[in-house]
PDB file of C-alpha atoms in Angstrom:
ATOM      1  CA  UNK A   1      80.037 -48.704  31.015  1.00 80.00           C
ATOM      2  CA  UNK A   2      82.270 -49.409  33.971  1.00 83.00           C
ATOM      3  CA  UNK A   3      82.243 -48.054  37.575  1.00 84.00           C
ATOM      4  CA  UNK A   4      79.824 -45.048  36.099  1.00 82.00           C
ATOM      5  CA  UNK A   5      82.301 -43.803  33.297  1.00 86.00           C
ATOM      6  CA  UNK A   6      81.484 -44.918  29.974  1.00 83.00           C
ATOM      7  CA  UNK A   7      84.345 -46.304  27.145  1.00 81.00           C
ATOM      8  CA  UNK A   8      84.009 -46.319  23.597  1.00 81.00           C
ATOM      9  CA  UNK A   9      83.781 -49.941  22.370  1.00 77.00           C
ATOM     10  CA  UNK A  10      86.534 -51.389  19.853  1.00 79.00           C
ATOM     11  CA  UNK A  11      84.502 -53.870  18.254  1.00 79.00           C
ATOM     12  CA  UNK A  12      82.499 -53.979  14.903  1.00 81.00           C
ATOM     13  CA  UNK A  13      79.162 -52.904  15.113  1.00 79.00           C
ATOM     14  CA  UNK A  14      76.801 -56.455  15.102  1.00 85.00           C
ATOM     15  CA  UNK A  15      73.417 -54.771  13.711  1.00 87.00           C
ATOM     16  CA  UNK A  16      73.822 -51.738  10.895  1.00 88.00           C
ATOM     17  CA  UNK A  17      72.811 -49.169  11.970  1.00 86.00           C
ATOM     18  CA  UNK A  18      69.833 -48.153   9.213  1.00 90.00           C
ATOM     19  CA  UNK A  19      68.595 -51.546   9.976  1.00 91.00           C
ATOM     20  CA  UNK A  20      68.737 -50.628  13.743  1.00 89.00           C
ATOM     21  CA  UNK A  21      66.650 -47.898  12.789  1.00 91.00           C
ATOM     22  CA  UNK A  22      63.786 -49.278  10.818  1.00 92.00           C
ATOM     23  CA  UNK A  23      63.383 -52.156  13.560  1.00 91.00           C
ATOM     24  CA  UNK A  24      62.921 -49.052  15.796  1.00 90.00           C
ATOM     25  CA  UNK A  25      60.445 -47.563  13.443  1.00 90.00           C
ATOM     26  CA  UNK A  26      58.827 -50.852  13.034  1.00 90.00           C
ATOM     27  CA  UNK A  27      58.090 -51.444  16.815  1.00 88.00           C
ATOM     28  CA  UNK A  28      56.647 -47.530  17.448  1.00 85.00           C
ATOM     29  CA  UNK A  29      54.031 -48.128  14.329  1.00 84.00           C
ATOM     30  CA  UNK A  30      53.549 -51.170  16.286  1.00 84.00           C
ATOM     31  CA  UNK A  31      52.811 -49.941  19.597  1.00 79.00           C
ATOM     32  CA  UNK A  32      49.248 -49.686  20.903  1.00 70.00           C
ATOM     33  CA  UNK A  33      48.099 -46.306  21.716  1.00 67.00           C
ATOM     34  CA  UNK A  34      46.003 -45.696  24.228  1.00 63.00           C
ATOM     35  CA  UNK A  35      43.161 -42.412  24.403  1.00 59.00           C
ATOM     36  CA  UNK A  36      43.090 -40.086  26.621  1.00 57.00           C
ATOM     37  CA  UNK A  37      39.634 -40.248  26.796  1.00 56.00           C
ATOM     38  CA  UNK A  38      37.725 -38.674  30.485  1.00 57.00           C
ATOM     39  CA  UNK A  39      36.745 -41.725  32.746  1.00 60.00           C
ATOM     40  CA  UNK A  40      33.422 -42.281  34.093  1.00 63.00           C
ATOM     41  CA  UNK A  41      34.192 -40.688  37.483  1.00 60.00           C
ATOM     42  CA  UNK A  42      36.175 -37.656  36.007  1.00 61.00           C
ATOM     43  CA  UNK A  43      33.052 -36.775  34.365  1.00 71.00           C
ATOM     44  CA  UNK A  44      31.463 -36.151  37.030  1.00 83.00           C
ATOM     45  CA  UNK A  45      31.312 -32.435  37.956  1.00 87.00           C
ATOM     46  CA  UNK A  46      31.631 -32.735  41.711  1.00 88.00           C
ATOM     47  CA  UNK A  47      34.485 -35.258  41.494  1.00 87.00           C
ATOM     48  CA  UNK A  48      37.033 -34.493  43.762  1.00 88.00           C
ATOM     49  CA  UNK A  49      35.011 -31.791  45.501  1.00 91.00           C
ATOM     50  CA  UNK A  50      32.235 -33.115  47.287  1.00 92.00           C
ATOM     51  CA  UNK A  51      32.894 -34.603  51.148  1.00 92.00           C
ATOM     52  CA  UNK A  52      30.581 -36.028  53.589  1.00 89.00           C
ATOM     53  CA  UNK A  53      29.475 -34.609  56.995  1.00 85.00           C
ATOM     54  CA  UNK A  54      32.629 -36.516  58.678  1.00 84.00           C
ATOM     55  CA  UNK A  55      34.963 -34.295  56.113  1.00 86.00           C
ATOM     56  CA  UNK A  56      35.785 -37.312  54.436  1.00 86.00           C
ATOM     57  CA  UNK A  57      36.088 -37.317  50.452  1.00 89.00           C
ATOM     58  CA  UNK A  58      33.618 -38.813  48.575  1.00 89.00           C
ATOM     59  CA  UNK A  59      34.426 -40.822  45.804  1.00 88.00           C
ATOM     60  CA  UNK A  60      31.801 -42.080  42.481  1.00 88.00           C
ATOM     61  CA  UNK A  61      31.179 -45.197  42.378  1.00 87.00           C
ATOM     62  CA  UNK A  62      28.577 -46.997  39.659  1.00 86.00           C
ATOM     63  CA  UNK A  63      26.118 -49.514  39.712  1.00 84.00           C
ATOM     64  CA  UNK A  64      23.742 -51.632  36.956  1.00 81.00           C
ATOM     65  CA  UNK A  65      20.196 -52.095  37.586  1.00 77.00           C
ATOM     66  CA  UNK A  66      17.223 -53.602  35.372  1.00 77.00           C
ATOM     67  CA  UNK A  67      17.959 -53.450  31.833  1.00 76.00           C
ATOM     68  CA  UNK A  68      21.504 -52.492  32.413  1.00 79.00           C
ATOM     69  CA  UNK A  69      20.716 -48.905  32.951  1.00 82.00           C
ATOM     70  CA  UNK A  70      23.487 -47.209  35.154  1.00 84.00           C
ATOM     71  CA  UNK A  71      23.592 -45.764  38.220  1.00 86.00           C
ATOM     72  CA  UNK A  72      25.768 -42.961  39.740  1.00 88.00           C
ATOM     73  CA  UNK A  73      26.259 -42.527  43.767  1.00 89.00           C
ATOM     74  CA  UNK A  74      28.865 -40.381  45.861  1.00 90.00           C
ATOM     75  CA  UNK A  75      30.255 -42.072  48.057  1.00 89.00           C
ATOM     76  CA  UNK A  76      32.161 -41.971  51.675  1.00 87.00           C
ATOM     77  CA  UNK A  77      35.595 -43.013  51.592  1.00 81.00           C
ATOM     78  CA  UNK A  78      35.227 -45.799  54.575  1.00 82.00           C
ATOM     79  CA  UNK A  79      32.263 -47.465  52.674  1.00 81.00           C
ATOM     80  CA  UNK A  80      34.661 -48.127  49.198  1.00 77.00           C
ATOM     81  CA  UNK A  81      36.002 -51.365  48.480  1.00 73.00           C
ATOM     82  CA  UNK A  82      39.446 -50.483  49.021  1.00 66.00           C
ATOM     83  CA  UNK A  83      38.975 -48.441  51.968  1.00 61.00           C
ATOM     84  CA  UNK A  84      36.532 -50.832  53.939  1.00 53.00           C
ATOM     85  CA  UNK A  85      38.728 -52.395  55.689  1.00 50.00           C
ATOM     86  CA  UNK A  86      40.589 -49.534  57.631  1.00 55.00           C
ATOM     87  CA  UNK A  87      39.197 -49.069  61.332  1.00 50.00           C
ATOM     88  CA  UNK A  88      37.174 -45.787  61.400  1.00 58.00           C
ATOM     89  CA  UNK A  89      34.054 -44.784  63.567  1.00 58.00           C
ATOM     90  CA  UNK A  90      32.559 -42.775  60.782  1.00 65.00           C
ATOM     91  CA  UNK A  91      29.183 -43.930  59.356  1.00 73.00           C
ATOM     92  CA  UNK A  92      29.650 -42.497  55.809  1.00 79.00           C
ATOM     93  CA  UNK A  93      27.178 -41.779  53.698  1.00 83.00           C
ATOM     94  CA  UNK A  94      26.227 -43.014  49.557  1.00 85.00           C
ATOM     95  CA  UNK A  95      23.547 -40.410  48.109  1.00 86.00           C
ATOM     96  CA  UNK A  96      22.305 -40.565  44.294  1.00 88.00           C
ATOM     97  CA  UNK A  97      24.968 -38.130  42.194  1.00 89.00           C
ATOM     98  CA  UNK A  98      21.963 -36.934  40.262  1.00 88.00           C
ATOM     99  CA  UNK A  99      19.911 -36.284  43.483  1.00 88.00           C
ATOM    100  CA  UNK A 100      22.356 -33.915  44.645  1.00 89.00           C
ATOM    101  CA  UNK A 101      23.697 -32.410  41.105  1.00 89.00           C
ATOM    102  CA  UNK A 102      20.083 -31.621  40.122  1.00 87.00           C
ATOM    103  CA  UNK A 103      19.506 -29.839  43.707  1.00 87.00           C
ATOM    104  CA  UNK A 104      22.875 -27.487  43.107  1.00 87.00           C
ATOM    105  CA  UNK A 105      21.753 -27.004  39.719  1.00 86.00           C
ATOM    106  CA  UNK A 106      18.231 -25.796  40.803  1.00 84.00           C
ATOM    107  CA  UNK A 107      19.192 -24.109  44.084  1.00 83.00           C
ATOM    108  CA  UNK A 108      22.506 -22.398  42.520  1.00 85.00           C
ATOM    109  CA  UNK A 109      20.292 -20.689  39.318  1.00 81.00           C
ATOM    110  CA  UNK A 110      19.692 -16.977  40.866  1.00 79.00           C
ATOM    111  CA  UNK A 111      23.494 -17.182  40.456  1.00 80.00           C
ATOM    112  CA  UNK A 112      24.001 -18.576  36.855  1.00 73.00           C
ATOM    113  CA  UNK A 113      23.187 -15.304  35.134  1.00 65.00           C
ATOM    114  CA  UNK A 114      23.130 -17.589  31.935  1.00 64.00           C
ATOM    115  CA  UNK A 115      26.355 -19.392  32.258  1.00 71.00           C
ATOM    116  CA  UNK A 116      25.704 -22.689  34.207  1.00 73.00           C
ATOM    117  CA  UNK A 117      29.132 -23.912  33.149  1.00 77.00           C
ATOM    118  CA  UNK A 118      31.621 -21.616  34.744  1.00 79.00           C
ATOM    119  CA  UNK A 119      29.316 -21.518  37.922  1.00 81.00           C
ATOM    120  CA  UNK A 120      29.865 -25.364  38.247  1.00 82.00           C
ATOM    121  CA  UNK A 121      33.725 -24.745  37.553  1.00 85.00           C
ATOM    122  CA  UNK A 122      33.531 -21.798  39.892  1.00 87.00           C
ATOM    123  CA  UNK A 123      32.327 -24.498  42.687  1.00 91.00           C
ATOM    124  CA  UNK A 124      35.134 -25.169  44.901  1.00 91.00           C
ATOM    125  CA  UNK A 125      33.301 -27.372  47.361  1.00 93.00           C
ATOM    126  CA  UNK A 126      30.494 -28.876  48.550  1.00 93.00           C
ATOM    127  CA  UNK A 127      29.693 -30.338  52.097  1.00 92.00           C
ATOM    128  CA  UNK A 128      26.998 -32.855  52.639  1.00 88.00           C
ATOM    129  CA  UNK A 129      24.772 -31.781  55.880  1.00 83.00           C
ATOM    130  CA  UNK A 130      21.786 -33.676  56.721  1.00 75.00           C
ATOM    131  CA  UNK A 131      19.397 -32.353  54.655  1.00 79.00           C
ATOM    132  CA  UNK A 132      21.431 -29.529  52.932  1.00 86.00           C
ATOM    133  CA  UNK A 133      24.399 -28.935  51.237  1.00 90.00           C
ATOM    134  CA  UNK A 134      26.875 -26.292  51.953  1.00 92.00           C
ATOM    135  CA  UNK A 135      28.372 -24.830  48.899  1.00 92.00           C
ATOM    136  CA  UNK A 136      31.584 -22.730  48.537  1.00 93.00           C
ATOM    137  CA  UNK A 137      32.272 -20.880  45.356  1.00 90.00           C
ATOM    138  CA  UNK A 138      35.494 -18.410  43.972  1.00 89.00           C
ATOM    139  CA  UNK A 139      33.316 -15.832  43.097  1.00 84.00           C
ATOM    140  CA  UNK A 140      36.122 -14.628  40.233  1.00 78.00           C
ATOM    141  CA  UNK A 141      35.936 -18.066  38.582  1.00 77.00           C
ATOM    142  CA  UNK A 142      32.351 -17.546  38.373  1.00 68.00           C
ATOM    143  CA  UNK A 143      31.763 -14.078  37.248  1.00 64.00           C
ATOM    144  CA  UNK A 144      35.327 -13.340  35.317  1.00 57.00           C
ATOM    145  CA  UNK A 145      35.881  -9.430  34.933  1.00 54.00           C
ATOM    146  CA  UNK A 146      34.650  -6.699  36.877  1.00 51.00           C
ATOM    147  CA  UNK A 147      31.241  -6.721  35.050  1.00 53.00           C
ATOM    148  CA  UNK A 148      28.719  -7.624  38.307  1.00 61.00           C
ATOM    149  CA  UNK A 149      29.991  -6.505  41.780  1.00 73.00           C
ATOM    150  CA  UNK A 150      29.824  -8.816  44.969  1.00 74.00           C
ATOM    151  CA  UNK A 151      26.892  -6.754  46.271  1.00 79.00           C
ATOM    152  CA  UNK A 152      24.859  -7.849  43.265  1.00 80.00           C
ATOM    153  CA  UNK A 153      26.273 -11.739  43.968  1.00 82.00           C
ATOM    154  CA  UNK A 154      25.628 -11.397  47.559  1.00 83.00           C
ATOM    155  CA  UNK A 155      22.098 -10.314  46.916  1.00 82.00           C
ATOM    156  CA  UNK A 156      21.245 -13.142  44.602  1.00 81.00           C
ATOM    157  CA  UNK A 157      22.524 -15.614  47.238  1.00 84.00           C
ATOM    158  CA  UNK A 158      20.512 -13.881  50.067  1.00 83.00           C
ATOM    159  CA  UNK A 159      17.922 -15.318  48.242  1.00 79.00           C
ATOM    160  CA  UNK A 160      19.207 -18.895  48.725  1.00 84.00           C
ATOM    161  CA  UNK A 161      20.386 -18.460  51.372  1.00 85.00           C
ATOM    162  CA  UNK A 162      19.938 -15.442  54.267  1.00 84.00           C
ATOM    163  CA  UNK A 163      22.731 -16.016  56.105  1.00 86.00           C
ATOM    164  CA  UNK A 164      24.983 -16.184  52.487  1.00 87.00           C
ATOM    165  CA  UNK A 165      28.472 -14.366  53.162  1.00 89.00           C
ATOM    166  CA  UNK A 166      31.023 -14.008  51.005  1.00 89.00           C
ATOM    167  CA  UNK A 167      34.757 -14.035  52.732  1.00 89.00           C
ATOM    168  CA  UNK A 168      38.115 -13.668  50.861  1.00 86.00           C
ATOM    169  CA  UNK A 169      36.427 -13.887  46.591  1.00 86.00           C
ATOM    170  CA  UNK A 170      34.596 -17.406  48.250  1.00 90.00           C
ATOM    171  CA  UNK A 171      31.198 -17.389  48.609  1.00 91.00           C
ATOM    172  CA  UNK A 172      29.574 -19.953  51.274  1.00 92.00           C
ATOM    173  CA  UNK A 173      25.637 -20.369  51.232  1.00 91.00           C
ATOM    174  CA  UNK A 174      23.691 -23.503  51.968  1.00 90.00           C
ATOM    175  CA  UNK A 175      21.369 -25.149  49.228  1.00 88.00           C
ATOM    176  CA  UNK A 176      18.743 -27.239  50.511  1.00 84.00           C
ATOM    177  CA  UNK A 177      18.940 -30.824  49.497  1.00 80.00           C
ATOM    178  CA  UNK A 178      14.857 -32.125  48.776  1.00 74.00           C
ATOM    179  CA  UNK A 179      14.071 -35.299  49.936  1.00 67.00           C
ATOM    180  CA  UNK A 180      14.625 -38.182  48.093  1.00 65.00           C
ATOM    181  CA  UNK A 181      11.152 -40.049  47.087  1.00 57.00           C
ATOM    182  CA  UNK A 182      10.754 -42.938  45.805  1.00 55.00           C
ATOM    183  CA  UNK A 183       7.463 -43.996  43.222  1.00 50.00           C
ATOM    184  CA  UNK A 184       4.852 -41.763  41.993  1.00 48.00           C
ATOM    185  CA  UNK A 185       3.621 -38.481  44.112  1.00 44.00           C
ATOM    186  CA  UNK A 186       0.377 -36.911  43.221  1.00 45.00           C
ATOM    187  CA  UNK A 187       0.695 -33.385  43.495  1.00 43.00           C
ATOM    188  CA  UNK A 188      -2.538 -31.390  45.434  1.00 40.00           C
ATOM    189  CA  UNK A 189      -4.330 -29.281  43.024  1.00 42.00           C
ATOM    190  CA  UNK A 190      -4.522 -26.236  46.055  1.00 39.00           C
ATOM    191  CA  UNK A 191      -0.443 -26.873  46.951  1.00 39.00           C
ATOM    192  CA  UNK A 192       2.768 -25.387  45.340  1.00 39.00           C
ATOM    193  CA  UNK A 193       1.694 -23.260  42.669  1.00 42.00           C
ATOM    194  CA  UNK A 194       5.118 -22.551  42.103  1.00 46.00           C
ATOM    195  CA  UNK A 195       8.373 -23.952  40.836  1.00 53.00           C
ATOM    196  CA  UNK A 196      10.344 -25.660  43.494  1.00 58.00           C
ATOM    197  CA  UNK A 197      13.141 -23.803  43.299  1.00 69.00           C
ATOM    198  CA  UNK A 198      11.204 -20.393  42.849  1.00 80.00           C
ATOM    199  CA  UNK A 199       9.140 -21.957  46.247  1.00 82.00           C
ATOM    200  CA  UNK A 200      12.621 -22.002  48.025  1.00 84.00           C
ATOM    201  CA  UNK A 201      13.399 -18.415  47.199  1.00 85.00           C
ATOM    202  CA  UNK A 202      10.322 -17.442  48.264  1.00 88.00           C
ATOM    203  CA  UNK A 203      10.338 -18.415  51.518  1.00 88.00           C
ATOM    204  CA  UNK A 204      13.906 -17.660  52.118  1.00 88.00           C
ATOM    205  CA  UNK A 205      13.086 -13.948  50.996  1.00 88.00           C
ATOM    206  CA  UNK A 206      10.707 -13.770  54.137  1.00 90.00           C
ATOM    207  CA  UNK A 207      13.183 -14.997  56.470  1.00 89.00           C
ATOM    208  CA  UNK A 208      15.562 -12.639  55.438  1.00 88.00           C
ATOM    209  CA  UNK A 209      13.308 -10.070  55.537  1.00 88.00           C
ATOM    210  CA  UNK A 210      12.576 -10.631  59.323  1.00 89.00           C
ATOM    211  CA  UNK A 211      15.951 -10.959  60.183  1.00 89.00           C
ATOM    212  CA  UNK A 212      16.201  -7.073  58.472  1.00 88.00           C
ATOM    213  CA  UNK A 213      13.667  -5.849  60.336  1.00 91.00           C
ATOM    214  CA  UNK A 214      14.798  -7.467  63.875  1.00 88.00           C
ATOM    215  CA  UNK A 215      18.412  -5.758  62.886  1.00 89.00           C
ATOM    216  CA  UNK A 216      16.780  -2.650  62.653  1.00 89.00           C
ATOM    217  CA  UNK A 217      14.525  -3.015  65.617  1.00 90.00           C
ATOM    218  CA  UNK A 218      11.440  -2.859  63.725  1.00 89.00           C
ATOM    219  CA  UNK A 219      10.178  -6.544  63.876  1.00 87.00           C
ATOM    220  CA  UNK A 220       6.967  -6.737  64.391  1.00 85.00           C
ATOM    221  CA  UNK A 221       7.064  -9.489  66.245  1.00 80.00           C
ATOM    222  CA  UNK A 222       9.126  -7.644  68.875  1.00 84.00           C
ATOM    223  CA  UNK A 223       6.664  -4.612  69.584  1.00 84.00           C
ATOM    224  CA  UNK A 224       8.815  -3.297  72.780  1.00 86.00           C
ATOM    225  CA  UNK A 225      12.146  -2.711  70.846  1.00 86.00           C
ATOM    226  CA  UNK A 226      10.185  -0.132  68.146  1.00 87.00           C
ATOM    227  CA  UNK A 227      11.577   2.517  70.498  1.00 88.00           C
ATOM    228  CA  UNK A 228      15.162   2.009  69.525  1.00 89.00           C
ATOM    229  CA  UNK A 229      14.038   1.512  65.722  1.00 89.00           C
ATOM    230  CA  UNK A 230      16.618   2.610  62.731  1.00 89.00           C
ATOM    231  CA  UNK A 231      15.907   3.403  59.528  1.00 88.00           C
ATOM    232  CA  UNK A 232      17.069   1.135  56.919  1.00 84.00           C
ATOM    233  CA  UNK A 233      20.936   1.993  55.840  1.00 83.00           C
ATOM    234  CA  UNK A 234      20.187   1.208  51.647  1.00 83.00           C
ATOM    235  CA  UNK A 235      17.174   1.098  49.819  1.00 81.00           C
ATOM    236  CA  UNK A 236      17.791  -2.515  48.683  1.00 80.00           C
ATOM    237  CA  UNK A 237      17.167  -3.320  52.836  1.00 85.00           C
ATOM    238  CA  UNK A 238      14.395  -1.018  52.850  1.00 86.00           C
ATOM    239  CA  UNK A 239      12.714  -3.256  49.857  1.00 86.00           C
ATOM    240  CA  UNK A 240      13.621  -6.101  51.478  1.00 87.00           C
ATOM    241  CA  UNK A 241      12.675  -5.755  54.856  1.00 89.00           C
ATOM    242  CA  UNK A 242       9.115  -4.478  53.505  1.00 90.00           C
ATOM    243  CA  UNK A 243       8.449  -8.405  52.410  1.00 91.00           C
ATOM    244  CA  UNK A 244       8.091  -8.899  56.071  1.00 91.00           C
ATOM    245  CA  UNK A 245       5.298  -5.897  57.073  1.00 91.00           C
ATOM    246  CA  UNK A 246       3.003  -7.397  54.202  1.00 91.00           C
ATOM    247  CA  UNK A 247      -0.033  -9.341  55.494  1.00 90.00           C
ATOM    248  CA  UNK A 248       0.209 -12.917  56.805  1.00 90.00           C
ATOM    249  CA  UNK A 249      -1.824 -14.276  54.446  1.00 90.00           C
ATOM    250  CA  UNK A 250       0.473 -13.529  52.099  1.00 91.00           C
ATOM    251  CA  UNK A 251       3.281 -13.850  54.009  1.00 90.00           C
ATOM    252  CA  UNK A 252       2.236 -17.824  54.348  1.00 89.00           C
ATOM    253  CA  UNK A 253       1.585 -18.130  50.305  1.00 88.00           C
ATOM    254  CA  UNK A 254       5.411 -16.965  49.936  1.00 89.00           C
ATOM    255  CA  UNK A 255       6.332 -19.496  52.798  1.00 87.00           C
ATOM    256  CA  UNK A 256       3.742 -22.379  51.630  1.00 85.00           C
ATOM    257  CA  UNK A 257       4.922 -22.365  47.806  1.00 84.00           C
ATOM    258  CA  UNK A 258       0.637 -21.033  47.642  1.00 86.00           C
ATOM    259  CA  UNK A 259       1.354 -17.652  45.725  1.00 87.00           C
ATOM    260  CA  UNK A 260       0.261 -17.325  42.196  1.00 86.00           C
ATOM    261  CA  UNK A 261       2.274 -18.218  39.609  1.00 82.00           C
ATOM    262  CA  UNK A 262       3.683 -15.206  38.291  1.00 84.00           C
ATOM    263  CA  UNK A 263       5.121 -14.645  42.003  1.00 87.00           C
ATOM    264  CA  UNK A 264       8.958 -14.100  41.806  1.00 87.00           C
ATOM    265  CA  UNK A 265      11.523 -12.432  44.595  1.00 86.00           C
ATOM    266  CA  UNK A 266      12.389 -10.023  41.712  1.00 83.00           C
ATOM    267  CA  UNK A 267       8.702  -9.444  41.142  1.00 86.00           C
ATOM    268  CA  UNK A 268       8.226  -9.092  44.945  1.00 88.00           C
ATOM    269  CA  UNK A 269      11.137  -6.915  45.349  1.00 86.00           C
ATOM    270  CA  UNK A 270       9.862  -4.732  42.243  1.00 84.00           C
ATOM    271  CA  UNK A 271       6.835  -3.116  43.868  1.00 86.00           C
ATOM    272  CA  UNK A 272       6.033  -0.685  45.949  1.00 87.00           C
ATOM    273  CA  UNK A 273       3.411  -2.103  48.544  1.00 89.00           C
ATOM    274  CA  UNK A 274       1.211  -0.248  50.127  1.00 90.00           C
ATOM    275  CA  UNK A 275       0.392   0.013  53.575  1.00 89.00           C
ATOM    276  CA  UNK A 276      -3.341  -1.576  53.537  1.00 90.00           C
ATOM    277  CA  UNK A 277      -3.363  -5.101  53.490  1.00 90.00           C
ATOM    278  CA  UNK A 278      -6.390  -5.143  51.077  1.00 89.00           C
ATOM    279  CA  UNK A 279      -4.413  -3.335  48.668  1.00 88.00           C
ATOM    280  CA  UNK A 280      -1.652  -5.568  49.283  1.00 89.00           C
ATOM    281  CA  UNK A 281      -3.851  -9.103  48.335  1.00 89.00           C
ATOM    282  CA  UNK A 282      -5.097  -7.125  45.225  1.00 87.00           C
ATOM    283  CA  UNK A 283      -1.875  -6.272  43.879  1.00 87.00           C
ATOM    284  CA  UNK A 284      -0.821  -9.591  44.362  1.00 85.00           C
ATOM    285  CA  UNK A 285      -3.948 -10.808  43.009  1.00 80.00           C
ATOM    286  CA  UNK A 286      -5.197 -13.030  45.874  1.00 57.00           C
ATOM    287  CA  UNK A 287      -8.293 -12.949  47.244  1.00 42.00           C
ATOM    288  CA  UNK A 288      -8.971 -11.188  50.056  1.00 38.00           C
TER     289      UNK A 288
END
């Protein structure tokens, strides 16, 4: 080759060219191979969607504790290694990955419908807050088809969430992110007769049951606006707001995590409640 044109030599060749060939050979069968095998952090399901409050990516990072059992964190970008050193006023934050994957898991199950894989898939982001985490999710990655409407989805995620909107096929609801305790608790034998997620959905179904029947001017709570009251538009409002007329007692086991076991928003949503309040504890089964 010469000034970019390229000439055809004159000279013998100096190597044949089969021997050429199984030198070639001999160096590929040679060669090392490496797998394309996931790496720690890609295994991760919120790698590469998870940020902190600042909006700032959070990365996993690993660490070895007694007996060489392994530890996974999400981290803030300006408290990694490699990032340290750039000037930033952010804080960051570094919260146990299986802290906050276990909370998603439990607080995102109303919306599974069975298929806890493609809703993780379906999860798009997820926004650390101080004590919650605000989820966003492409509501046709997660239910594929035509099969469940976004009323139905939007319903389930009231229930999570009462202020759970769904805007352009992405859904954006706030999971609340438990505490993180360390050592032994004893539980009370009189406290949370419930699961902890069902206890979340629980309460949240009374808050957005007040916030129904302040819409429609029928809190009671707000006695002086009952003269501009409406009638609820659907009868899935109507059902819901009624969670919020029941008796306080009852109204505090939903809030509490103190109702009986078998107490479920679908359960609670199910009946028809009566007016009475004593009917109301019997059908629930608590004493009045």
């Amino acid at each position: 080759v010469h000034k970019g044109k390229a000439h055809k030599g004159e000279h013998d060749a100096i190597v044949p060219v089969d021997l050429f060939n199984q030198v070639q050979q001999q160096i590929d069968d040679n060669r090392v191979r490496r797998s394309g095998r996931k790496t720690r952090a890609a295994s991760s399901p919120l790698c590469g969607k998870i940020y902190d409050a600042d909006g700032q990516l959070m990365s996993v990072s690993f660490s070895y504790g007694r007996g060489k059992r392994m530890y996974r964190y999400y981290v803030s970008g300006c408290l990694l290694p490699r990032t340290a050193h750039v000037s930033t006023n952010r804080i960051g934050q570094r919260l146990s990955a299986t802290r906050i994957e276990k909370a998603l898991s439990i607080g995102l199950s109303p919306l599974s419908m069975g298929n806890e894989n493609a809703l993780t898939d379906a999860v798009r982001k997820v926004t650390m807050l101080s004590d919650a985490l605000l989820v966003e999710i492409d509501v046709g990655l997660a239910l594929p088809g035509d099969a469940i409407s976004d009323t139905i989805v939007l319903r389930k995620a009231e229930l999570i969430d009462p202020d759970a909107r769904i805007d352009s096929d992405i859904l954006y609801l706030t999971v609340a992110l438990p505490a993180d305790r360390r050592g032994r608790t004893k539980r009370s034998p009189d406290t949370a007769m419930v699961a902890g997620d069902t206890k979340a959905q629980l309460a949240a179904l009374v808050r957005k049951a007040h916030k129904r029947l302040a819409e429609m001017k029928a809190s009671p709570l707000e006695p002086l606006s009952h003269s501009e009251m409406k009638a609820a538009p659907s009868e899935w409002i109507r059902r819901q707001s009624s969670i919020g007329l029941l008796a306080p007692d009852i109204q505090k086991a939903l809030l509490t995590g103190t109702a009986p076991a078998h107490v479920t928003p679908d359960w609670m949503l199910a009946q028809e409640w009566p007016v009475d309040w004593d009917a109301q504890r019997r059908l629930i089964d608590m004493a009045a």
